[in-house]
Short mmCIF file of C-alpha atoms and ligand atoms in Angstrom, two decimals:
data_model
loop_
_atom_site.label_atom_id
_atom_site.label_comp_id
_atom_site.label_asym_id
_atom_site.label_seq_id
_atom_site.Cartn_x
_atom_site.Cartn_y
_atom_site.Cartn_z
CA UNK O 350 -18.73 -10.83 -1.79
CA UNK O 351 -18.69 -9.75 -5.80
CA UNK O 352 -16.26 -9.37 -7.75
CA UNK O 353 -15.03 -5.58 -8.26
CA UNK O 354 -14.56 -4.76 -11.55
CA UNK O 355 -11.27 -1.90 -11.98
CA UNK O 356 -10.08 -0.67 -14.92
CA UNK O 357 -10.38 -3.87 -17.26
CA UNK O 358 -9.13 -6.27 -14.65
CA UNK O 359 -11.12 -8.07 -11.69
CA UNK O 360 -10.83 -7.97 -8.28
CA UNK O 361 -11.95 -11.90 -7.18
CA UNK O 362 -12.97 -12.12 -3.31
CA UNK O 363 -14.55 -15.40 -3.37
CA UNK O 364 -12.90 -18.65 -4.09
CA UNK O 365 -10.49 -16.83 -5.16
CA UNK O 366 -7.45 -19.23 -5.11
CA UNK O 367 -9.33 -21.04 -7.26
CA UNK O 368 -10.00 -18.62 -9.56
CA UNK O 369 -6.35 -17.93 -10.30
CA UNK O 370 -5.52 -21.70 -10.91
CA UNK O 371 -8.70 -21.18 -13.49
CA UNK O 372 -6.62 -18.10 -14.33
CA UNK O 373 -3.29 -19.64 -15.49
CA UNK O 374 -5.04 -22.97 -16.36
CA UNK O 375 -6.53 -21.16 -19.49
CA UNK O 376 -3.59 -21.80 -21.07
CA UNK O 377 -2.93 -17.75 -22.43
CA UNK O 378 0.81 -17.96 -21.03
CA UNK O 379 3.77 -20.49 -21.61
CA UNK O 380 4.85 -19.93 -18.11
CA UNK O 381 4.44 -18.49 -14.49
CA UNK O 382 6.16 -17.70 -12.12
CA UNK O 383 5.50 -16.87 -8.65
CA UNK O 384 7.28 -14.55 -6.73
CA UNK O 385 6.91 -14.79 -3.02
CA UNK O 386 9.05 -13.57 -0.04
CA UNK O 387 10.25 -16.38 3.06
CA UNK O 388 6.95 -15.66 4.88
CA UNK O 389 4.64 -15.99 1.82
CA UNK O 390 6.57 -19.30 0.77
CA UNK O 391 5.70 -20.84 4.06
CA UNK O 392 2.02 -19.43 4.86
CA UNK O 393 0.75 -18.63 1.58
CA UNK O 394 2.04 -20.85 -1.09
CA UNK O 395 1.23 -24.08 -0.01
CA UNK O 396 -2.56 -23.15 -0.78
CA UNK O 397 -1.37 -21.73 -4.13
CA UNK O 398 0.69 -25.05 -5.28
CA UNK O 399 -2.15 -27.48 -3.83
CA UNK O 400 -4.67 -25.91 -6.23
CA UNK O 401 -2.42 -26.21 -9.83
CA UNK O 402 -0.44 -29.29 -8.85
CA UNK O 403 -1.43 -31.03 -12.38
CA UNK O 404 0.67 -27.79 -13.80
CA UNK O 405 4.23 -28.16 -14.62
CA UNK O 406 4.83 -24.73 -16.47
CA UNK O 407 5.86 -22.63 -13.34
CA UNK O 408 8.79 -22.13 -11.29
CA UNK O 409 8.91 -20.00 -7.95
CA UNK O 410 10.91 -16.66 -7.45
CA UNK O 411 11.89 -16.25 -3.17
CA UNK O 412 12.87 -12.73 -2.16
CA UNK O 413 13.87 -11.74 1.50
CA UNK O 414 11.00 -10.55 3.20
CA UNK O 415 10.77 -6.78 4.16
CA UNK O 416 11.05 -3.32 2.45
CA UNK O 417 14.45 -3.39 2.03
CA UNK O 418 14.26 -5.62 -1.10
CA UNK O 419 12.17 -2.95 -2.46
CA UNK O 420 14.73 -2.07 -4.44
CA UNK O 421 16.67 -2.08 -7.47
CA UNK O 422 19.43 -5.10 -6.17
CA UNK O 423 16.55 -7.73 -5.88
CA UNK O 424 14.62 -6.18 -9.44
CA UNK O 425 17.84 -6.86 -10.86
CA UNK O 426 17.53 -10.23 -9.02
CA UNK O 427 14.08 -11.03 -10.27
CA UNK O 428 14.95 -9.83 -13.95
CA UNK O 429 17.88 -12.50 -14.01
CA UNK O 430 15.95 -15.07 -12.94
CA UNK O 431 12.75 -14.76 -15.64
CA UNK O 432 15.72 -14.84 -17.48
CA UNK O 433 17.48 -17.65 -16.23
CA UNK O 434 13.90 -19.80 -16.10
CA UNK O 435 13.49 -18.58 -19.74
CA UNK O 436 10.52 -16.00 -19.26
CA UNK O 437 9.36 -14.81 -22.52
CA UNK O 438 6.95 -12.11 -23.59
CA UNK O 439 4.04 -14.41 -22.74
CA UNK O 440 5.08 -15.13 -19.15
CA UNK O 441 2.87 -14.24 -16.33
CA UNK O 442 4.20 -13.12 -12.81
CA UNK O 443 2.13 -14.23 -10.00
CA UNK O 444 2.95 -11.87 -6.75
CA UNK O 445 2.29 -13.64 -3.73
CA UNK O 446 2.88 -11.40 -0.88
CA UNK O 447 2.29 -7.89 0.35
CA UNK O 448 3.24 -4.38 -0.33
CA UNK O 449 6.60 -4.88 -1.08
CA UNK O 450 5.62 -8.31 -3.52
CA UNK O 451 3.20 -6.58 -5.39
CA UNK O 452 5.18 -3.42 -6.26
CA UNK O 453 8.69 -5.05 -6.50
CA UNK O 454 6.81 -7.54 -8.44
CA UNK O 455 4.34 -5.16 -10.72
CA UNK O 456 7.40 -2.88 -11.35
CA UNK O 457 9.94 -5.82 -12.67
CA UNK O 458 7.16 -7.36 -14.50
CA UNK O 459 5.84 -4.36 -16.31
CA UNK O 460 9.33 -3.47 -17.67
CA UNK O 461 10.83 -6.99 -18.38
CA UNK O 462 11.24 -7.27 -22.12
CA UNK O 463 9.20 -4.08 -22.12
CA UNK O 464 6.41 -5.66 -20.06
CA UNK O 465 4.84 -8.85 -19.57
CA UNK O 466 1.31 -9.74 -17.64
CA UNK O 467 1.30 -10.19 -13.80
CA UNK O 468 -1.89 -11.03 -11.32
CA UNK O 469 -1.52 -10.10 -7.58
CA UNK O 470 -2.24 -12.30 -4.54
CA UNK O 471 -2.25 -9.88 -1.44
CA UNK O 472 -1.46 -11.44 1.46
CA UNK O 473 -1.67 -8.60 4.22
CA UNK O 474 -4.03 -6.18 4.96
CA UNK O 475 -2.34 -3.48 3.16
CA UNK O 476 -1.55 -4.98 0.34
CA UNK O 477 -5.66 -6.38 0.02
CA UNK O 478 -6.95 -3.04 0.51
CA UNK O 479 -4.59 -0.61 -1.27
CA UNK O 480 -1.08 -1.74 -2.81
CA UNK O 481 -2.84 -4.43 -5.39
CA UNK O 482 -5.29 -2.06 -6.35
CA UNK O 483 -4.87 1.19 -8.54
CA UNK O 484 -1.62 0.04 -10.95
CA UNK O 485 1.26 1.63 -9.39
CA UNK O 486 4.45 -0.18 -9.07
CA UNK O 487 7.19 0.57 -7.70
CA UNK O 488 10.52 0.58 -6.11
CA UNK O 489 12.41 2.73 -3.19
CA UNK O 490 16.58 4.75 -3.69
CA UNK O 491 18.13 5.07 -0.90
CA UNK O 492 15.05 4.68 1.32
CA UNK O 493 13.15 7.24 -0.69
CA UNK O 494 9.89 5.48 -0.79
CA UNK O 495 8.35 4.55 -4.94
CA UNK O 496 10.91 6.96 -6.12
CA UNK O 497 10.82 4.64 -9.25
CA UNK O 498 7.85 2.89 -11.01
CA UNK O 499 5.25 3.13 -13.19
CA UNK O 500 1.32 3.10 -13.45
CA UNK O 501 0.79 -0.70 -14.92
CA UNK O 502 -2.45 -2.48 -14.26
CA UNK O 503 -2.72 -5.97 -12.97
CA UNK O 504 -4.09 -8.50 -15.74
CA UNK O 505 -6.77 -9.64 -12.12
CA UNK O 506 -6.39 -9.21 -8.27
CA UNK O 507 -7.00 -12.56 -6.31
CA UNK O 508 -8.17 -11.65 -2.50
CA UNK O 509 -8.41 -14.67 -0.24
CA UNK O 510 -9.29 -13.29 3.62
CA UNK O 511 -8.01 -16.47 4.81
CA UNK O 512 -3.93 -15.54 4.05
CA UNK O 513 -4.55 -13.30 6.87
CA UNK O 514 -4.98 -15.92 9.37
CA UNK O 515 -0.75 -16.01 9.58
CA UNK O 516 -0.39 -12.24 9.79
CA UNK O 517 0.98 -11.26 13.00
CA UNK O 518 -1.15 -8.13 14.66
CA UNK O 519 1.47 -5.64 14.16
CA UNK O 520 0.67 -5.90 10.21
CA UNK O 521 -3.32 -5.90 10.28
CA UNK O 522 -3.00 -2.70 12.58
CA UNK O 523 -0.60 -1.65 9.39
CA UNK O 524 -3.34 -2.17 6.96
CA UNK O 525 -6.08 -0.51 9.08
CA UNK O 526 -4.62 2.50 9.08
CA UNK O 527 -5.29 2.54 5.04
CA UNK O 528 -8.87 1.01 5.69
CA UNK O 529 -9.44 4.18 8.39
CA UNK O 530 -8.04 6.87 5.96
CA UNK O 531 -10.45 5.51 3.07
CA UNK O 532 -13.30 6.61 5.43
CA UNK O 533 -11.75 9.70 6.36
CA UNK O 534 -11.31 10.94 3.01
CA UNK O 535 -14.59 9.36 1.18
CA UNK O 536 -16.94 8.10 3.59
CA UNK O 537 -18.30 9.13 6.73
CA UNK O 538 -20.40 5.97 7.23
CA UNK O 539 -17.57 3.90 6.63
CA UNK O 540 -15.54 5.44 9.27
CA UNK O 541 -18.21 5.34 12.34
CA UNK O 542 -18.71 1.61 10.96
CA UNK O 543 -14.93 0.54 11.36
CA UNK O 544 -14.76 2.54 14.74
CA UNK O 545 -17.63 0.11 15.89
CA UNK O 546 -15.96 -2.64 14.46
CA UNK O 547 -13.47 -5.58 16.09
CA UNK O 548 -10.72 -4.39 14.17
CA UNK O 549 -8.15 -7.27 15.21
CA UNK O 550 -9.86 -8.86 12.17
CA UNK O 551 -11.96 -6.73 10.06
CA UNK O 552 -14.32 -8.42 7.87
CA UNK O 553 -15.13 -9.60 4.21
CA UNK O 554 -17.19 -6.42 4.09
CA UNK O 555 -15.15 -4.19 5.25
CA UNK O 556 -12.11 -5.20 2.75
CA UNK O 557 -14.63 -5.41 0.12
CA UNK O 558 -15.73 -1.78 1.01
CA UNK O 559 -11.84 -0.65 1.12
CA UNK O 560 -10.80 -2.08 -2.07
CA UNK O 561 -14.56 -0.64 -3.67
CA UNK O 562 -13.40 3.01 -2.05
CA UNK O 563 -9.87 2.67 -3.99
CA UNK O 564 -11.08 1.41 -6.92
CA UNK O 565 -13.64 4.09 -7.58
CA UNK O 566 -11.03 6.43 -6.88
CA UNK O 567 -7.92 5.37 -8.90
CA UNK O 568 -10.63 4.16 -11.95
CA UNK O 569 -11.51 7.90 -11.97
CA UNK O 570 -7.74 9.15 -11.87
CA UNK O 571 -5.54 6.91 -12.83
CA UNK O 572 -2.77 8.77 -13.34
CA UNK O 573 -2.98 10.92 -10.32
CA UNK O 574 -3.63 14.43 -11.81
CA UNK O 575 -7.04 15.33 -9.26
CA UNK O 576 -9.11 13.27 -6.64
CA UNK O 577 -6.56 10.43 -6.33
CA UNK O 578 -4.64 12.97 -4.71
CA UNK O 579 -7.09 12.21 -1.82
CA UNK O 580 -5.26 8.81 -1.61
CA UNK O 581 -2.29 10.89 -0.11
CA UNK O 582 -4.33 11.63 2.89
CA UNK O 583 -1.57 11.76 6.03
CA UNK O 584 0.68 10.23 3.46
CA UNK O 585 2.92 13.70 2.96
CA UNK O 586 3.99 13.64 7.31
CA UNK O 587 3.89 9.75 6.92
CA UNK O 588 5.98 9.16 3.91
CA UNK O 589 8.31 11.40 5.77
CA UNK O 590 8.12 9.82 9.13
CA UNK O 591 8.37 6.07 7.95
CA UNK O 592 11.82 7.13 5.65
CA UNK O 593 12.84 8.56 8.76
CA UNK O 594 12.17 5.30 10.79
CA UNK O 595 13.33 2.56 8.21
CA UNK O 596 17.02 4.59 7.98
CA UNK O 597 16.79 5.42 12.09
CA UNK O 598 14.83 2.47 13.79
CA UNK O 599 16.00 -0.91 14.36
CA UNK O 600 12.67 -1.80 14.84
CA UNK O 601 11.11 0.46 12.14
CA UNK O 602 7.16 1.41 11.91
CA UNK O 603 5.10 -0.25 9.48
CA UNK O 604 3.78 1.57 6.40
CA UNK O 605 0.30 2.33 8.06
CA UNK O 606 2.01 3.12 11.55
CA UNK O 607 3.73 5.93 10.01
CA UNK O 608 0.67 6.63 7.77
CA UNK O 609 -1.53 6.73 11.38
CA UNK O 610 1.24 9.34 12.52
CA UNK O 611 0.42 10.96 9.50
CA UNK O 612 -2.86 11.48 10.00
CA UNK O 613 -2.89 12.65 13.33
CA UNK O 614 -0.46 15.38 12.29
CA UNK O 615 -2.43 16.30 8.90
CA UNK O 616 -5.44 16.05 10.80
CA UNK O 617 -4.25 18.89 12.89
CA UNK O 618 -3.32 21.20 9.46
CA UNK O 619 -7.12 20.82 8.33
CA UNK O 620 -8.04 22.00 11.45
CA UNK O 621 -6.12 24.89 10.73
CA UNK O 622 -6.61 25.39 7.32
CA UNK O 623 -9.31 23.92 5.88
CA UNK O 624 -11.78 24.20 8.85
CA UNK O 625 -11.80 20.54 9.45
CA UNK O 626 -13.97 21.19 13.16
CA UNK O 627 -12.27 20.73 16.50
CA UNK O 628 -14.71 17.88 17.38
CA UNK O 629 -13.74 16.26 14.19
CA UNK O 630 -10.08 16.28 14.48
CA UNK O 631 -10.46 15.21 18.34
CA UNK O 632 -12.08 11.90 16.78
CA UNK O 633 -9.67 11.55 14.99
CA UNK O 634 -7.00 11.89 17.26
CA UNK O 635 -7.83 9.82 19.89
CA UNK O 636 -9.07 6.91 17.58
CA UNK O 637 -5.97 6.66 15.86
CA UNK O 638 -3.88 7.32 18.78
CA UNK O 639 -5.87 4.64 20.80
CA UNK O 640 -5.22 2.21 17.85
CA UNK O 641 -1.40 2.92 17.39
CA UNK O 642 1.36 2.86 19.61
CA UNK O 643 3.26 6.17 20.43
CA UNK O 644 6.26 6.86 18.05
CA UNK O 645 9.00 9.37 19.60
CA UNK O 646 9.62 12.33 17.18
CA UNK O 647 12.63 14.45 18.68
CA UNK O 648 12.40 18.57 17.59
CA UNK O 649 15.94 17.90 16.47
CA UNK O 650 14.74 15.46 13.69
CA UNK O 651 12.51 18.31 11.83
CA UNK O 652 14.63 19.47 9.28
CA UNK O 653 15.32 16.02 7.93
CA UNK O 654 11.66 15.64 7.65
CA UNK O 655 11.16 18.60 6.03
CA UNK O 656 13.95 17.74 3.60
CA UNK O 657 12.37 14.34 2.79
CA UNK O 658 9.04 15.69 2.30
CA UNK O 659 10.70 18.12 -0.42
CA UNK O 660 11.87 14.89 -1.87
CA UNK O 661 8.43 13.87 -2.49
CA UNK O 662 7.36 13.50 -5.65
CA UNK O 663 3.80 14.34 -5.34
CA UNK O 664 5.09 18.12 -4.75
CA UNK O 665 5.34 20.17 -7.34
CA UNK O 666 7.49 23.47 -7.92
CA UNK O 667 9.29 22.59 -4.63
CA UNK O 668 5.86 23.00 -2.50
CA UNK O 669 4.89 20.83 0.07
CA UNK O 670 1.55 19.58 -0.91
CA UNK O 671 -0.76 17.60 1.30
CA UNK O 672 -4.33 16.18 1.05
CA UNK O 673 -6.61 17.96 3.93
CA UNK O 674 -10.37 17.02 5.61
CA UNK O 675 -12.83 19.78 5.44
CA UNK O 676 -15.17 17.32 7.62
CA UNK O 677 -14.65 13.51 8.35
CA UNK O 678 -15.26 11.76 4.88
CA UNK O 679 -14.62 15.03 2.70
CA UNK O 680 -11.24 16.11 1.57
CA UNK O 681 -9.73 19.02 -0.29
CA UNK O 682 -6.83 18.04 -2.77
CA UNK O 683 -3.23 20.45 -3.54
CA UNK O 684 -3.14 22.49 0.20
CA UNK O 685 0.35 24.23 -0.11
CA UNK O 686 1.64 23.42 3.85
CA UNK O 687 4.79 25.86 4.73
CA UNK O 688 7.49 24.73 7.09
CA UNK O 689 5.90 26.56 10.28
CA UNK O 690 2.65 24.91 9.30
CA UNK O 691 4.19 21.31 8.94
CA UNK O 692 6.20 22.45 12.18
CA UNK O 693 3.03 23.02 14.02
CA UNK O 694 1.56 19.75 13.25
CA UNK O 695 4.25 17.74 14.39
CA UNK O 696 4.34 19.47 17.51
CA UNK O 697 0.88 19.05 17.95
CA UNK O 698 1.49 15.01 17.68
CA UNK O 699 4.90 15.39 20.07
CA UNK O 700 2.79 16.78 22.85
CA UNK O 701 -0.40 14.76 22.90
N1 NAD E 1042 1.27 0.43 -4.99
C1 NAD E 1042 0.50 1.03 -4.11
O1 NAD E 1042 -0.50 1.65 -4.45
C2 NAD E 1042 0.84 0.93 -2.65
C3 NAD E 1042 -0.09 1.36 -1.71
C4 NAD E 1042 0.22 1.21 -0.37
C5 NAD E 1042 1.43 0.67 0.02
N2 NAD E 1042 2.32 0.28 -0.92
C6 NAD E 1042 3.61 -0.29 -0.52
O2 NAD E 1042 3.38 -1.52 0.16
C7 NAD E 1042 4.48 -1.79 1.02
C8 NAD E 1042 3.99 -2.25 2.35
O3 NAD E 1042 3.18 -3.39 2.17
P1 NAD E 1042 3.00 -4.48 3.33
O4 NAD E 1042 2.68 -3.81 4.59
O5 NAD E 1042 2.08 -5.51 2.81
O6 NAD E 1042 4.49 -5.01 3.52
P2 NAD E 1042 5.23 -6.38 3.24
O7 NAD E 1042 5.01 -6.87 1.87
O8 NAD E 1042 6.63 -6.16 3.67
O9 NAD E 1042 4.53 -7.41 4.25
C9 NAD E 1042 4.66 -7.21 5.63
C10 NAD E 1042 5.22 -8.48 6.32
O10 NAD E 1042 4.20 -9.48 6.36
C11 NAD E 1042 4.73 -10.71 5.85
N3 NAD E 1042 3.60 -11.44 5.29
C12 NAD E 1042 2.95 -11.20 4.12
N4 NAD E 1042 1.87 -11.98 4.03
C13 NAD E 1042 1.83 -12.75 5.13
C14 NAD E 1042 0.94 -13.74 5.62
N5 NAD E 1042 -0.18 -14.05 4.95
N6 NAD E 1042 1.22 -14.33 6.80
C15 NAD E 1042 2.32 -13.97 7.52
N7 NAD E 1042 3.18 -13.03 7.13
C16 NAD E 1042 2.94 -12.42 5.94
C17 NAD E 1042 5.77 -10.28 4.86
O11 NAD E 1042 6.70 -11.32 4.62
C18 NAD E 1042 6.40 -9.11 5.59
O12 NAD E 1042 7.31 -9.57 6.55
C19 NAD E 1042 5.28 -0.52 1.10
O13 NAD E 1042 6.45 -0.67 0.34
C20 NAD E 1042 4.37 0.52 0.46
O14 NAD E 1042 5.09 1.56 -0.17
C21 NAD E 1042 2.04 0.40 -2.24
ZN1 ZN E 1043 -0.24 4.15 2.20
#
């Protein structure tokens, strides 16, 4: 698989544990550090430190694992220790994890002593096929979701399929969901050839063809004025859904199990307002809900929704904004959704 060039960094596929011990071997940076959570020490790092064992410049940085140490507590806790291990402006952060690595990670890197270089190692899905790729980092408040952060590119991305070997199911269905709404929004093709696809383990290609989908999108917006809108695809319903599970659920969905939720539901307000056809959202419907399990949404729980998708801070003027399908693999960005509209779709989702 090439190498994807984004904006001035590379995305390695190939040997690419190697190439990030050629990375930090080049000598640029007087130290590293890796940051990894429990589940990245034990699956992921072994391959990391067996590649730049002759190196003695780098110390590692363990976070609980889990979206709740997406936030300010453990940055503070990752700030203190650069500074504790003596991280100076020519440090490099290695994050070896997923999601919550890479934008815990990206975010405390790229404002330590007003910024110093970090590389990502994905190690889910989700994190391979959307959160290393694009430059936003990030951190939640009070379960608002990236409420803080900033756009900060990656110095390289390393993707190694084989860190996905350890990932339980629940987490590659998590990433698919991402991998599905790239096809949705972008590419028709690329949707019929994931539907036909084992998706228990999806393929170098189809990773490669994610990551190329979210690269062209985020090199062409980077700052999210226009098309990388598009991005936000079932993320307005989702965003809302998954705050509501991680504060609600014991058990709380996954990023792309919301995000699958959201889809269903956003599906639905194309249908009814951007002439997305009925055939179109029944595909989409009944893939997604064949791939995800049901999620309970009670009527009674609306209002907080609503309220947390006000929150978001992709609206502007107060106005709920969501991305919508005019067909499968063509989206329309800024679609003003009122409350009876967002009502509607969630209805349509509670009574499938
Ligand atoms: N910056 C962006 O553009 C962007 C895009 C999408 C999502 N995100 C963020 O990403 C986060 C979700 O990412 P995620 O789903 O990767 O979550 P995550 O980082 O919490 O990883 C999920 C779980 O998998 C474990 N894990 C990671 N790699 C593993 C491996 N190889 N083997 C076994 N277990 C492993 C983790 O320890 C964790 O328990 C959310 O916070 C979301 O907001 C950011
Ligand atoms: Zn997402």
């Amino acid at each position: 698989m090439n190498t994807i060039q984004s904006d001035n960094y590379p995305i390695y596929f190939e040997n690419s544990i190697d190439e990030l011990a050629n990375f930090v071997k080049q000598g640029h940076y007087s130290r590293f550090f890796i940051l990894t959570d429990e589940n990245t020490a034990e699956h992921c790092l072994p391959l990391v430190k067996s590649k730049i064992e002759d190196q003695d410049n780098f110390d590692i940085i363990e976070i609980n694992a889990g979206e709740e140490s997406k936030d300010i507590d453990f940055c503070i806790g990752v700030w203190k220790m650069l500074i504790d291990f003596g991280a100076d402006r020519k440090s490099l952060l290695i994050n070896l994890g997923g999601g919550v690595i890479s934008d815990l990670g990206g975010f405390a890197a790229s404002t330590f002593k007003r910024g110093i270089d970090f590389v990502h190692v994905p190690t889910t899905l989700l994190s391979q096929v959307d959160a290393s790729v694009g430059g936003k980092t990030g951190i939640d408040i009070d379960s608002i979701k990236n409420i803080i952060g900033t756009f900060t590119q990656p110095k390289a991305v390393f993707i190694e399929l084989g860190f996905l070997d350890t990932l339980p199911p629940r987490q590659i269905l998590s990433g698919l969901a991402e991998m599905l709404k790239h096809g949705l929004i972008q590419d028709a093709a690329y949707w019929h050839q994931l539907k036909a696809s084992d998706l228990t383990k999806p393929s170098a290609e189809l990773v490669h063809r994610s990551v190329a989908i979210k690269n062209k999108i985020t090199i062409e917006d980077p700052h999210e004025k226009g098309i990388r809108k598009a991005l936000n695809f079932g993320h307005t319903i989702g965003h809302a859904v998954e705050t509501w599970s991680l504060i609600n659920d014991k058990d709380h969905l996954s990023h792309g199990e919301a995000i699958a939720i959201g889809m269903i539901c956003e599906a639905y307000l194309a249908h009814k307002k951007t002439n997305l056809p009925a055939g179109d959202l029944q595909e989409i419907t009944a893939t997604l809900n064949s791939l995800y399990p049901r999620y309970t949404i009670e009527e009674s729980s609306f209002d907080t929704l609503f309220e947390y998708m006000k929150k978001d801070k992709k609206n502007q003027s107060g106005n709920i904004n969501c991305t919508l399908l005019t067909n499968i693999g063509v989206c329309n960005i800024d679609n003003i959704c009122t409350e009876a509209e967002l009502r509607d779709s969630l209805l349509y989702y509670i009574n499938l």
